[in-house]
Structure formats: structure tokens, C-alpha cells
Amino acid sequence: MQSLTAVDFSYNNLSGEVPSTGQFGYFNATSFAGNAGLCGAFLSPCRSVGVATSALRSLSSTSKLLLVLGLLALSVVFAGAAVLKARSLKRSAEARAWRLTAFQRLDFAVDDVLDCLKEENVIGKGGSGIVYKGAMPGGAVVAVKRLPAIGRAGAAHDDYGFSAEIQTLGRIRHRHIVRLLGFAANRETNLLVYEYMPNGSLGEVLHGKKGGHLQWATRFKIAVEAAKGLCYLHHDCSPPILHRDVKSNNILLDADFEAHVADFGLAKFLRGNAGGSECMSAIAGSYGYIAPEYAYTLKVDEKSDVYSFGVVLLELIAGRKPVGEFGDGVDIVHWVRTVTGSSKEGVMKIADPRLSTVPLYELTHVFYVAMLCVAEQSVERPTMREVVQILADMPGSTSTTSIDVPLVIEPKEEDGGPEKKQQQQQEGPHDSPPQQDLLSI
Ligand SMILES: Nc1ncnc2c1ncn2[C@@H]1O[C@H](COP(=O)(O)OP(=O)(O)OP(=O)(O)O)[C@@H](O)[C@H]1O
Ligand SMILES: [Mg+2]
């Protein structure tokens, strides 16, 4: 039929779509005239197309708008789902890059630790990092300290022994030392997971609004417990561990106000050599707590921790911060020496006025220990083991101490003398110590 180029279907009442392919390409409209039911290429458009077009035309503009908005909403939903999926993939990729070292059986995973790192969970910020509180799925509550990675960028394995040190610290178990539960790290961050201490740090409690509630019995108990924690580090760990940043902010209080020594960020091991001291590469300790010998030797040993602990004892007695309240260049140690004349009898002049009742012999005894600890010469300071013993051997208690370290008692100036005037100038904002008649001696 390829030779057929003309045909006449006119006036046959035909219907349907006329194809446009093959020989139909040669025909024209006149070949199909008079067939109202026919449609196609050179005739009127076929009905179905006509219906769709007219249906679209018949849609109101409101419906068209709704249709467009619906399509838009659908695409937003799809885009959102895609973003969420991508985020969860990224998170799990990141989580895979974390390494978690557990120092005891943990009922949580690294993902649970990462979930704590939110702004609303921040409980403290220190010089070294941010601390977050976290509730673990198993019910445990932890404190997560976030530190930047230590070491040179690009030198993955050179962290100056930080990881090795953490491994050792994680093995420390003592009632008065905050327990390090785990350690998570990736290339940028170190996360130290500690047991959570609900009453925060001694520094915050003592110097915050609630300081007045910390009565003498609790302060004395905290002093003994913290001393036991430090004594353990110095004398029962092998090799011995220096804390290097003993301060009231690093003594944490549990739900029963029991003291736990915290934060071994600066702790390094004593070398096993006979000298027992080590050169410091960075500033050790916090302002107001640093032993005087550090300034000229840049060396620290256990006795530097003892000095810092003595400052904490003075804070407990006086309820004052170690620096900032006594004028330029005057810290709590100098202020106490000036005001009391380093005499046990002078302790009332520095006692925290917020203490309602204090057994004077206990106050005097703790003051005596504090002054031993802050002795200028490190050799004159007691060891932490001795500190624990002296603190426990309260005068009047049945046990006696075999340690006999004399407190240097300087002669007192006459009332109204120049030193007295200086004392009065340097007595800071709390100028009214507890009244004698409030003391139960
Ligand atoms: N295990 C913990 N439980 C409860 N709170 C904690 C814990 N560890 C730290 N904190 C809180 O976080 C605060 C900040 O601690 P962080 O150790 O970072 O700083 P700091 O001790 O004040 O100073 P530095 O950085 O010099 O040690 C603490 O004062 C304490 O309130
Ligand atoms: Mg700290």
C-alpha cells in the first residue's frame, strides 16, 4: 500500500483518532471531511486531551494555588527527611571515629556520652575545658569534661604521654578521689567521664551564696577527707602522683558533702630518681595556691601540693578566697600572717564570721596545721601523711601524735602599734569574726 497517496473517507460517519504515521502522512483534511467523530493530526484535537485541558482550565485559581503549595510542602518534607538522614549518617560516622576507654564496667556507650555535650547541660567552665552533666540510659549520672586534644597537630601519636597518664589515673580507686570512669577521644577532642558530684566544688559552696550553710563540723570533715585523698596520691600510689593543682575548686562534694579530690589535669608522675622532684614545663597550679619556691626554682614536689592544701585549710577557716580580697599583691597566707602574727591565739581574728559556733580548740588546731603547710621552706612543711595524722590527733582526743613540728610563734605587737594599724587596713570586707560568746570551747 505504499503507493497509495490519496484516499477519500469523507461523509462515512467514522470516529476515532486518525494516525499520522505511514501512508496517513500523505492524506489531508479533505480526505476525512464529514466525519464528526474523527480527530487527530490535521483534524480537531482528540477528546481525551481536550477533556484534560478543559479540566485544568476549569480549576479555580485558589485550587491552583493550593496545588502548588501542596507540591511545595511535599518537597520541603522530602528535603527535611534527606537532611535528617544525612545528619544521622554523619553522626554515626563521627561516633565511629571516637575511641572509648572504660576504667570499669560501663552501662553506656560513647554515643550516650556525646549526647551530653549540649549547652543546657553545662555545669562548669574551667581553664582547661567545659564540664557537662549527663544522665546515662542505665540511670548513672556522670560529669563529662571536654578538653581539646593534647599534642601537635598532625602528630597523632605524640600527645606528650597524656593518654598514658589517663590510663594510670583511671586505675586509681579511693573513697576521697573523684573516680574517672572512662576516657573518650577522637582527633580533636578528649572527653573525661567522671562520677558526678551533686554538691559541686568546695570553692563554689564556700565562696558562693550558700557558704554560710557550710558549718564548722562539715568544713573540718572536708579538710580531713581531702587530706586523705591527697595522702593516697602521694604515699600509696606507685609511682607517687603529684596533683599540682590543689585548690578548693578541685575538691568536689558528693550528695552527703563528702570530699573527693578532683582534676588531675596537671598531675604528672614523680620520677623514680632520688631527688623526687621534676622540672615543670608549664605553669603549675592556680594563682594564690602556688608554693613560693615555684617562683624561683620552677620545680614542684609533694610539698608544693602540701602548701596548696594549707591554703585550702585557711580558706575553710576564714571563708575567704585565696586572692582578691586583701589588696594588691596580698594573698590569704600573707594576710593571715599579718593579722594573726602567726600565733594560734590570733585565729579568732581571721575566723569566718558566718560560722555560728566553732569549738575553739578545733579551729586552733586546723589553723596550726594550715600554718605548718604554708611554711616558706618546703622542708619545714609536713608530708600529707603527717597532715592526716595531725588533723586526726585533735588535742583532747585519746590518741596522741608522734609528730612534733613546732609552729613558729612570732612576738605580738602591742595594741595600737604600726603592725596593728596595718592589720586593720588589710582586714578585708568581713571584719567581724564570730563573737567569743558564740564559741563552744
Ligand atoms: N565530677 C564533677 N561533678 C560535678 N561537678 C563537676 C565535676 N567536675 C567538675 N564539676 C564542676 O565544673 C566546674 C569546673 O570544673 P573545672 O575542673 O573545669 O574547672 P576548675 O577546677 O574551676 O578550674 P581548672 O580548670 O583550673 O581546674 C567545677 O567548679 C564544678 O562545679
Ligand atoms: Mg577542676
Coordinates of C-alpha atoms and ligand atoms in Angstrom, one line a residue:
M1 CA 0.0 0.0 0.0
Q2 CA 3.0 2.3 -0.2
S3 CA 1.9 3.8 -3.5
L4 CA -1.5 4.9 -2.0
T5 CA -1.1 8.7 -1.7
A6 CA -4.8 9.8 -1.9
V7 CA -8.0 8.4 -0.4
D8 CA -11.4 9.7 0.3
F9 CA -13.1 8.7 3.6
S10 CA -15.5 11.7 3.6
Y11 CA -19.0 11.5 4.9
N12 CA -18.9 8.0 6.3
N13 CA -19.7 8.9 10.0
L14 CA -16.4 7.5 11.1
S15 CA -15.0 8.2 14.6
G16 CA -11.7 7.8 16.5
E17 CA -8.1 9.1 16.2
V18 CA -6.6 9.3 12.7
P19 CA -3.0 8.1 12.9
S20 CA -0.3 10.4 11.4
T21 CA 2.2 7.7 10.6
G22 CA 2.8 5.7 7.4
Q23 CA 0.6 6.5 4.4
F24 CA -1.6 8.7 6.6
G25 CA 1.1 11.3 6.3
Y26 CA 0.2 11.8 2.6
F27 CA -3.6 12.4 3.3
N28 CA -5.1 15.7 4.1
A29 CA -8.1 17.0 5.9
T30 CA -10.4 16.8 2.9
S31 CA -9.9 13.0 2.8
F32 CA -11.8 12.8 6.2
A33 CA -14.3 15.6 5.8
G34 CA -17.8 14.9 7.1
N35 CA -16.8 12.5 9.9
A36 CA -17.5 14.5 13.1
G37 CA -16.2 11.7 15.3
L38 CA -12.7 11.7 13.8
C39 CA -9.8 13.5 15.4
G40 CA -6.1 13.7 15.0
A41 CA -3.2 15.4 13.5
F42 CA -4.8 17.6 10.8
L43 CA -8.4 17.3 12.3
S44 CA -9.7 18.6 15.6
P45 CA -7.7 17.5 18.7
C46 CA -8.7 14.2 20.2
R47 CA -11.3 14.2 23.0
S48 CA -9.2 13.0 25.9
V49 CA -6.6 15.8 25.5
G50 CA -9.4 18.2 25.2
V51 CA -11.0 17.0 28.5
A52 CA -7.7 17.3 30.4
T53 CA -7.1 20.8 29.1
S54 CA -10.6 22.0 29.8
A55 CA -10.5 20.4 33.3
L56 CA -7.3 22.3 34.0
R57 CA -8.9 25.5 32.7
S58 CA -11.9 24.9 34.8
L59 CA -9.8 24.7 38.1
S60 CA -10.2 27.9 40.1
S61 CA -7.1 30.0 40.8
T62 CA -7.5 29.1 44.6
S63 CA -7.3 25.4 43.8
K64 CA -4.2 26.0 41.6
L65 CA -2.6 27.9 44.4
L66 CA -3.4 25.0 46.8
L67 CA -2.0 22.5 44.4
V68 CA 1.3 24.5 44.1
L69 CA 1.5 24.9 47.9
G70 CA 0.9 21.2 48.3
L71 CA 3.7 20.3 45.9
L72 CA 6.0 22.8 47.7
A73 CA 5.2 21.3 51.1
L74 CA 5.8 17.8 49.8
S75 CA 9.2 18.8 48.5
V76 CA 10.1 20.5 51.8
V77 CA 9.2 17.3 53.7
F78 CA 11.4 15.3 51.4
A79 CA 14.3 17.8 51.7
G80 CA 13.9 17.7 55.6
A81 CA 14.0 13.9 55.6
A82 CA 17.0 13.9 53.4
V83 CA 18.9 16.4 55.8
L84 CA 18.0 14.3 58.9
K85 CA 19.2 11.2 57.2
A86 CA 22.4 12.8 56.2
R87 CA 22.9 14.1 59.7
S88 CA 22.4 10.8 61.3
L89 CA 24.8 9.2 58.9
K90 CA 27.4 11.9 59.7
R91 CA 26.9 11.4 63.4
S92 CA 27.3 7.7 63.3
A93 CA 30.4 8.3 61.1
E94 CA 31.8 10.7 63.7
A95 CA 30.9 8.3 66.5
R96 CA 32.9 5.6 64.8
A97 CA 35.9 7.8 64.9
W98 CA 35.7 8.0 68.8
R99 CA 37.6 5.6 71.0
L100 CA 36.2 4.9 74.4
T101 CA 38.4 3.5 77.1
A102 CA 36.4 2.2 80.1
F103 CA 38.1 2.0 83.5
Q104 CA 35.3 -0.1 84.9
R105 CA 32.2 -1.8 83.6
L106 CA 30.1 0.9 82.0
D107 CA 26.4 0.7 81.1
F108 CA 26.7 3.3 78.4
A109 CA 28.3 3.8 75.1
V110 CA 30.2 6.6 73.5
D111 CA 27.1 7.9 71.8
D112 CA 25.4 8.4 75.2
V113 CA 28.4 10.5 76.3
L114 CA 28.3 12.6 73.1
D115 CA 24.6 13.2 73.7
C116 CA 25.5 15.1 76.9
L117 CA 27.6 17.7 75.1
K118 CA 24.8 20.3 74.9
E119 CA 24.7 23.9 76.1
E120 CA 21.9 23.2 78.5
N121 CA 24.0 20.5 80.3
V122 CA 27.0 22.8 81.1
I123 CA 27.7 22.7 84.8
G124 CA 31.0 24.5 84.9
K125 CA 33.8 26.0 82.8
G126 CA 37.4 25.9 84.0
G127 CA 40.7 27.0 82.5
S128 CA 41.1 23.7 80.8
G129 CA 37.7 22.9 79.4
I130 CA 33.9 22.7 79.8
V131 CA 32.1 20.3 82.1
Y132 CA 28.8 18.8 81.2
K133 CA 26.3 16.8 83.3
G134 CA 24.9 13.8 81.7
A135 CA 22.2 11.2 82.6
M136 CA 23.1 7.8 81.1
P137 CA 20.4 5.4 79.9
G138 CA 21.1 3.0 82.7
G139 CA 20.4 5.7 85.3
A140 CA 24.0 6.7 86.1
V141 CA 24.7 10.4 86.3
V142 CA 28.2 11.5 85.1
A143 CA 30.2 14.6 84.6
V144 CA 31.9 14.9 81.2
K145 CA 35.0 17.2 81.0
R146 CA 35.7 18.3 77.4
L147 CA 39.3 19.1 76.7
P148 CA 41.0 19.9 73.4
A149 CA 43.3 17.2 72.0
I150 CA 46.7 17.5 73.5
G151 CA 49.7 17.3 71.2
R152 CA 51.0 18.6 67.9
A153 CA 48.5 18.9 65.0
G154 CA 49.1 16.0 62.7
A155 CA 51.2 14.1 65.1
A156 CA 48.6 11.6 66.0
H157 CA 50.6 9.6 68.5
D158 CA 52.5 12.4 70.2
D159 CA 50.3 13.6 73.0
Y160 CA 53.2 14.0 75.4
G161 CA 52.1 11.0 77.4
F162 CA 48.6 12.3 78.1
S163 CA 46.8 9.1 77.1
A164 CA 49.3 7.0 79.1
E165 CA 48.8 9.2 82.1
I166 CA 45.0 9.0 81.8
Q167 CA 45.3 5.2 81.7
T168 CA 47.1 5.2 85.1
L169 CA 44.7 7.8 86.6
G170 CA 41.7 5.6 85.6
R171 CA 43.0 2.8 87.7
I172 CA 43.0 5.0 90.9
R173 CA 40.4 3.9 93.4
H174 CA 40.0 5.8 96.6
R175 CA 37.0 6.9 98.6
H176 CA 38.2 10.6 98.6
I177 CA 39.2 10.8 94.9
V178 CA 36.8 11.5 92.2
R179 CA 36.5 8.4 90.1
L180 CA 37.5 8.6 86.4
L181 CA 35.0 6.2 84.8
G182 CA 36.1 6.5 81.2
F183 CA 38.0 8.4 78.6
A184 CA 36.8 9.0 75.0
A185 CA 38.9 10.7 72.4
N186 CA 38.9 11.5 68.7
R187 CA 41.3 13.6 66.7
E188 CA 40.1 16.9 68.0
T189 CA 38.7 16.3 71.5
N190 CA 39.3 14.4 74.7
L191 CA 36.4 13.6 77.0
L192 CA 37.0 12.6 80.6
V193 CA 34.0 10.9 82.1
Y194 CA 33.8 11.3 85.9
E195 CA 31.4 10.3 88.6
Y196 CA 29.0 13.2 89.2
M197 CA 29.3 15.2 92.4
P198 CA 25.9 16.7 93.2
N199 CA 27.2 19.5 95.5
G200 CA 29.8 20.8 93.1
S201 CA 33.1 22.2 94.3
L202 CA 34.1 23.3 97.7
G203 CA 35.2 26.6 96.2
E204 CA 31.7 27.3 94.8
V205 CA 30.0 26.3 98.0
L206 CA 32.3 28.1 100.4
H207 CA 32.6 31.4 98.4
G208 CA 29.1 31.3 96.9
K209 CA 25.8 32.4 98.5
K210 CA 25.4 29.1 100.3
G211 CA 28.8 29.4 102.0
G212 CA 27.2 30.3 105.3
H213 CA 25.5 26.9 105.4
L214 CA 28.8 25.1 105.5
Q215 CA 29.3 24.9 109.2
W216 CA 32.4 24.0 111.1
A217 CA 31.8 20.3 111.5
T218 CA 31.3 19.9 107.8
R219 CA 34.4 22.0 107.0
F220 CA 36.5 20.0 109.4
K221 CA 35.3 16.7 107.9
I222 CA 36.0 18.0 104.3
A223 CA 39.6 19.0 105.4
V224 CA 40.3 15.5 106.8
E225 CA 38.8 13.8 103.8
A226 CA 40.6 15.9 101.2
A227 CA 43.9 15.3 103.1
K228 CA 43.3 11.6 102.9
G229 CA 42.7 11.8 99.2
L230 CA 46.0 13.7 98.6
C231 CA 47.8 11.4 101.1
Y232 CA 46.8 8.4 98.9
L233 CA 48.2 10.1 95.8
H234 CA 51.5 10.9 97.4
H235 CA 52.1 7.9 99.5
D236 CA 50.1 4.9 98.3
C237 CA 50.4 5.2 94.5
S238 CA 53.4 3.8 92.7
P239 CA 54.8 5.9 91.3
P240 CA 53.6 8.7 93.5
I241 CA 51.3 11.2 91.9
L242 CA 51.5 14.9 92.3
H243 CA 48.3 16.7 92.0
R244 CA 49.8 20.1 91.0
D245 CA 46.5 22.0 91.2
V246 CA 45.2 21.5 94.7
K247 CA 42.6 24.2 95.3
S248 CA 39.0 24.5 96.7
N249 CA 37.6 24.3 93.2
N250 CA 39.2 20.9 92.8
I251 CA 37.7 19.4 95.9
L252 CA 34.2 18.2 94.9
L253 CA 31.4 17.4 97.3
D254 CA 29.0 14.4 96.9
A255 CA 25.4 14.3 98.0
D256 CA 26.5 13.9 101.7
F257 CA 29.1 16.7 101.4
E258 CA 31.9 14.1 101.5
A259 CA 35.0 15.4 99.9
H260 CA 36.6 14.0 96.7
V261 CA 39.8 15.3 95.3
A262 CA 39.3 16.1 91.6
D263 CA 41.1 17.1 88.4
F264 CA 44.3 15.6 87.6
G265 CA 44.7 17.7 84.5
L266 CA 48.2 18.8 85.7
A267 CA 49.2 15.7 87.6
K268 CA 52.3 14.1 86.4
F269 CA 54.3 11.3 87.8
L270 CA 57.2 11.8 90.1
R271 CA 60.3 10.4 88.6
G272 CA 61.7 7.4 90.3
N273 CA 65.0 9.2 90.9
A274 CA 66.3 10.1 94.4
G275 CA 65.7 13.8 94.0
G276 CA 62.0 13.1 93.6
S277 CA 61.2 16.5 92.0
E278 CA 60.7 17.3 88.5
C279 CA 61.1 20.4 86.3
M280 CA 57.9 21.9 85.2
S281 CA 57.3 22.7 81.6
A282 CA 54.2 24.8 82.1
I283 CA 52.8 26.9 84.9
A284 CA 51.7 24.6 87.8
G285 CA 48.7 25.4 89.9
S286 CA 46.4 28.3 90.3
Y287 CA 47.1 31.8 91.5
G288 CA 47.1 32.1 95.3
Y289 CA 47.8 28.4 95.8
I290 CA 51.3 28.2 94.3
A291 CA 54.1 27.4 96.6
P292 CA 56.8 30.2 96.9
E293 CA 59.7 28.0 95.7
Y294 CA 58.0 27.5 92.4
A295 CA 58.7 31.2 91.5
Y296 CA 62.4 30.8 91.7
T297 CA 63.1 27.1 91.1
L298 CA 60.3 26.2 88.7
K299 CA 60.3 22.9 90.4
V300 CA 57.5 21.2 92.3
D301 CA 57.3 18.2 94.5
E302 CA 54.8 16.8 97.0
K303 CA 55.5 19.7 99.4
S304 CA 54.1 22.1 96.7
D305 CA 50.8 20.2 97.0
V306 CA 51.1 20.5 100.8
Y307 CA 51.4 24.3 100.5
S308 CA 48.3 24.5 98.3
F309 CA 46.4 22.3 100.8
G310 CA 47.4 24.7 103.6
V311 CA 45.8 27.5 101.5
V312 CA 42.6 25.4 101.3
L313 CA 42.6 25.0 105.1
L314 CA 42.9 28.8 105.5
E315 CA 40.0 29.2 103.1
L316 CA 37.9 26.8 105.3
I317 CA 38.8 28.8 108.4
A318 CA 38.4 32.3 107.1
G319 CA 35.8 31.7 104.4
R320 CA 37.8 33.9 102.1
K321 CA 39.2 33.3 98.6
P322 CA 43.0 33.0 98.4
V323 CA 43.4 36.2 96.4
G324 CA 41.4 39.3 95.5
E325 CA 40.2 40.4 98.9
F326 CA 43.3 41.7 100.6
G327 CA 44.7 44.4 98.3
D328 CA 47.3 44.3 95.6
G329 CA 49.9 41.5 95.9
V330 CA 48.5 40.3 99.2
D331 CA 47.2 36.7 99.3
I332 CA 45.5 34.8 102.1
V333 CA 48.7 33.5 103.5
H334 CA 50.3 36.9 103.9
W335 CA 47.0 38.4 105.2
V336 CA 46.7 35.6 107.8
R337 CA 50.3 36.0 108.9
T338 CA 49.8 39.8 109.3
V339 CA 46.5 39.6 111.1
T340 CA 47.3 36.8 113.5
G341 CA 51.0 37.3 113.9
S342 CA 51.2 33.6 113.1
S343 CA 50.0 33.0 116.6
K344 CA 47.4 30.3 117.3
E345 CA 45.7 32.7 119.7
G346 CA 45.1 35.0 116.8
V347 CA 42.9 32.6 114.9
M348 CA 39.7 34.3 116.1
K349 CA 40.7 37.4 114.1
I350 CA 40.5 35.6 110.9
A351 CA 37.7 33.1 111.6
D352 CA 34.8 33.2 109.1
P353 CA 32.1 35.4 110.7
R354 CA 29.4 33.2 109.1
L355 CA 30.3 30.3 111.4
S356 CA 27.8 30.3 114.2
T357 CA 29.5 28.0 116.7
V358 CA 33.1 26.7 116.5
P359 CA 34.9 24.5 119.0
L360 CA 37.9 26.9 119.5
Y361 CA 40.4 24.0 120.1
E362 CA 39.4 22.5 116.7
L363 CA 39.7 25.9 114.9
T364 CA 43.0 26.5 116.5
H365 CA 44.2 23.0 115.7
V366 CA 43.3 23.3 112.0
F367 CA 44.9 26.7 111.9
Y368 CA 48.1 25.2 113.4
V369 CA 48.1 22.6 110.6
A370 CA 47.4 25.2 107.9
M371 CA 50.4 27.3 109.1
L372 CA 52.6 24.2 109.0
C373 CA 51.6 23.5 105.5
V374 CA 52.2 27.0 104.2
A375 CA 55.7 27.3 105.7
E376 CA 58.0 29.2 103.4
Q377 CA 60.6 26.5 103.3
S378 CA 59.2 23.3 101.7
V379 CA 61.3 21.1 104.0
E380 CA 59.5 22.5 107.0
R381 CA 56.1 21.5 105.7
P382 CA 54.7 18.2 106.9
T383 CA 54.0 15.4 104.4
M384 CA 50.4 14.7 103.5
R385 CA 50.6 11.6 105.7
E386 CA 51.6 13.7 108.6
V387 CA 48.9 16.2 107.8
V388 CA 46.2 13.5 108.0
Q389 CA 47.7 12.3 111.3
I390 CA 48.0 15.7 112.9
L391 CA 44.5 16.7 111.8
A392 CA 43.1 13.5 113.3
D393 CA 45.0 13.9 116.5
M394 CA 42.9 16.7 117.9
P395 CA 44.2 17.9 121.3
G396 CA 42.0 16.4 123.9
S397 CA 41.3 13.3 121.8
T398 CA 42.6 10.0 123.3
S399 CA 45.2 9.3 120.6
T400 CA 48.5 11.3 120.5
T401 CA 50.7 12.2 117.7
S402 CA 54.3 11.3 117.4
I403 CA 54.9 14.2 115.0
D404 CA 56.2 17.3 116.6
V405 CA 56.5 20.2 114.2
P406 CA 56.7 23.4 116.1
L407 CA 54.6 26.3 114.9
V408 CA 56.7 29.5 114.6
I409 CA 55.1 31.9 117.0
E410 CA 56.2 35.4 116.5
P411 CA 56.0 38.0 119.3
K412 CA 52.8 40.1 119.1
E413 CA 52.9 43.8 118.7
E414 CA 51.4 46.0 121.3
D415 CA 47.9 47.2 120.7
G416 CA 47.9 50.3 118.6
G417 CA 51.4 49.6 117.2
P418 CA 52.2 50.1 113.5
E419 CA 51.5 46.5 112.6
K420 CA 48.2 46.6 114.3
K421 CA 47.3 49.6 112.1
Q422 CA 48.4 47.7 109.0
Q423 CA 46.4 44.7 110.1
Q424 CA 43.3 46.8 110.4
Q425 CA 43.8 48.2 106.9
Q426 CA 44.3 44.8 105.5
E427 CA 41.3 43.2 107.2
G428 CA 39.0 42.9 104.2
P429 CA 35.3 43.1 103.9
H430 CA 34.4 40.6 106.6
D431 CA 35.5 42.5 109.6
S432 CA 33.5 40.8 112.3
P433 CA 34.7 37.4 113.4
P434 CA 32.4 35.2 115.4
Q435 CA 31.9 36.6 118.9
Q436 CA 33.7 34.8 121.7
D437 CA 30.4 34.2 123.4
L438 CA 29.2 32.2 120.4
L439 CA 32.0 29.7 120.7
S440 CA 31.6 26.4 122.4
I441 CA 35.1 25.9 123.8
Ligands
LIG1 N1 32.7 15.4 88.6 C1 32.0 16.5 88.8 N2 30.8 16.5 89.3 C2 30.1 17.7 89.4 N3 30.5 18.9 89.0 C3 31.8 18.9 88.5 C4 32.6 17.8 88.3 N4 33.7 18.1 87.7 C5 33.7 19.5 87.6 N5 32.5 20.0 88.0 C6 32.0 21.4 88.0 O1 32.6 22.0 86.9 C7 33.3 23.2 87.4 C8 34.5 23.5 86.5 O2 35.5 22.4 86.7 P1 36.9 22.5 86.1 O3 37.7 21.5 86.7 O4 36.8 22.6 84.6 O5 37.4 24.0 86.5 P2 38.1 24.5 87.8 O6 38.5 23.3 88.6 O7 37.3 25.6 88.4 O8 39.4 25.2 87.1 P3 40.7 24.4 86.4 O9 40.3 24.4 85.0 O10 41.8 25.3 86.8 O11 40.8 23.1 87.1 C9 33.7 22.9 88.9 O12 33.8 24.0 89.6 C10 32.4 22.1 89.3 O13 31.4 22.9 89.7
MG2 MG 38.9 21.5 88.3

